[in-house]
Amino acid sequence: MAESVTLKVNKREGRGTRLARRLRKQGHVPGVLYGHGEATISVVLPADDLVKAIRHGARVVDLDQGGALEKALIRDLQWDPLGHDIVHVDFARVAADERIEVDVRLELRGTAPGVTAGGRLDQPLHNLEVECLAISIPESIRVNIGELQIGSVIHVRDLKLPEGVIARNDPDAVVVQVTEPMADVEAPETALPGAEPQSAEPEVIGRQKAEKEEEAEE
Amino acid sequence: MPLMPKRVKFRKSQRGKVRGKATRGNFVSFGEFGLQSLEGGWLSAEAIEAGRVTATHFLRGEGRLYIRVFPHKSVTAIPAETRMGKGKGEPEYWAAVVKAGMVLFEVGGMPEAAARDCLARVAYKMPFRCRLVSRRPNI
């Protein structure tokens, strides 16, 4: 569980792209606070503080609005196209005793014996959708792969979740598995005798139909 | 054999322009680390294949490789010493249109150091400046 983080936010006056860009240039991130049937407030906060909180795995933060503390969940982050900077943040008001649904990172622990034996580790699920109390969101869910042999699979139903945390994913969904190593499939240098040569150009949709129609007319 | 569409509606396409940054396919989705293009342009099917072969040789059956781009665009060319005119040339190769920020390759099931080495080798084969990216924090 991540430690409680307090973020100092200020109310944002004015709207629009130009103002938001100006704020970002000054090292701030524009955001919005909503939820619980209360008024939606536009806010602004220092980018460094937000990045630091996210890097430390904070999900529920205390927003300090000039002395008044309010608990909020970081609901959404918008990134710039290159993924360098946070462009906008959404905060949703939450109560400490409220049950919420969030995505939690799955963390693989240990070395699978199947991998040392030449198998291939495949992890189709990187995040688990869980329902838990707002104040007890696990930072990550550890998956022990120390006993995973070739052909073994860990499903969502096999995961050991902390108390009070319920998985919302399909229980039969595969979290991690060790499969047989795939042989390098290289294209054959020479075509097998009798085999049809592979065409160098793709089939053009509608061309065969048009040719058939022309033949019928003739 | 390099990648190529199976069926197309038109054999030849207009060149177009590669402008702006990618707003889709610009983060790591399947693996744990990815190779992100920092420039825009055309990525030929041969270059994608070269990257795939390099990564496969490095992985040696361990980990997984994901190719995030596909060459949908046919690029035409006219033969050398041909007089101007007489219409558009014949398709020469297939290319993927890549915008700055697009994730080209992803790897998973391996430690960061190995992924960094693997994708650095792949980056040599790419015609763009690239960088290693990891998954975004899940919010």
CSV table of C-alpha atoms in Angstrom, one decimal, chain A residues 7 15 27 41 43 47 60 62 66 77 86 91 99 102 107 112 119-120 147-148 154 178 199 213:
chain,number,residue,atom,x,y,z
A,7,LEU,CA,-0.6,17.6,-3.1
A,15,ARG,CA,-10.1,28.3,-19.5
A,27,GLY,CA,6.1,23.9,-14.7
A,41,ILE,CA,-13.4,22.5,-9.9
A,43,VAL,CA,-7.2,23.1,-10.5
A,47,ALA,CA,4.2,19.1,-12.2
A,60,VAL,CA,-5.3,8.2,-3.6
A,62,ASP,CA,-4.9,14.4,-0.1
A,66,GLY,CA,-5.6,26.4,0.9
A,77,LEU,CA,-3.6,11.0,-16.7
A,86,ILE,CA,1.8,14.9,-18.1
A,91,PHE,CA,-9.0,13.7,-9.6
A,99,ARG,CA,-15.0,0.8,-2.3
A,102,VAL,CA,-8.8,0.5,-9.9
A,107,GLU,CA,4.7,-7.8,-10.3
A,112,ALA,CA,10.7,-19.6,-13.2
A,119,GLY,CA,10.9,-22.1,-21.9
A,120,ARG,CA,9.5,-18.8,-22.8
A,147,GLU,CA,7.5,-22.9,-9.3
A,148,LEU,CA,6.4,-22.3,-12.9
A,154,ILE,CA,-1.1,-19.0,-13.5
A,178,VAL,CA,5.8,-20.6,-19.6
A,199,SER,CA,3.3,-14.1,-55.4
A,213,GLU,CA,-17.3,-9.9,-66.1
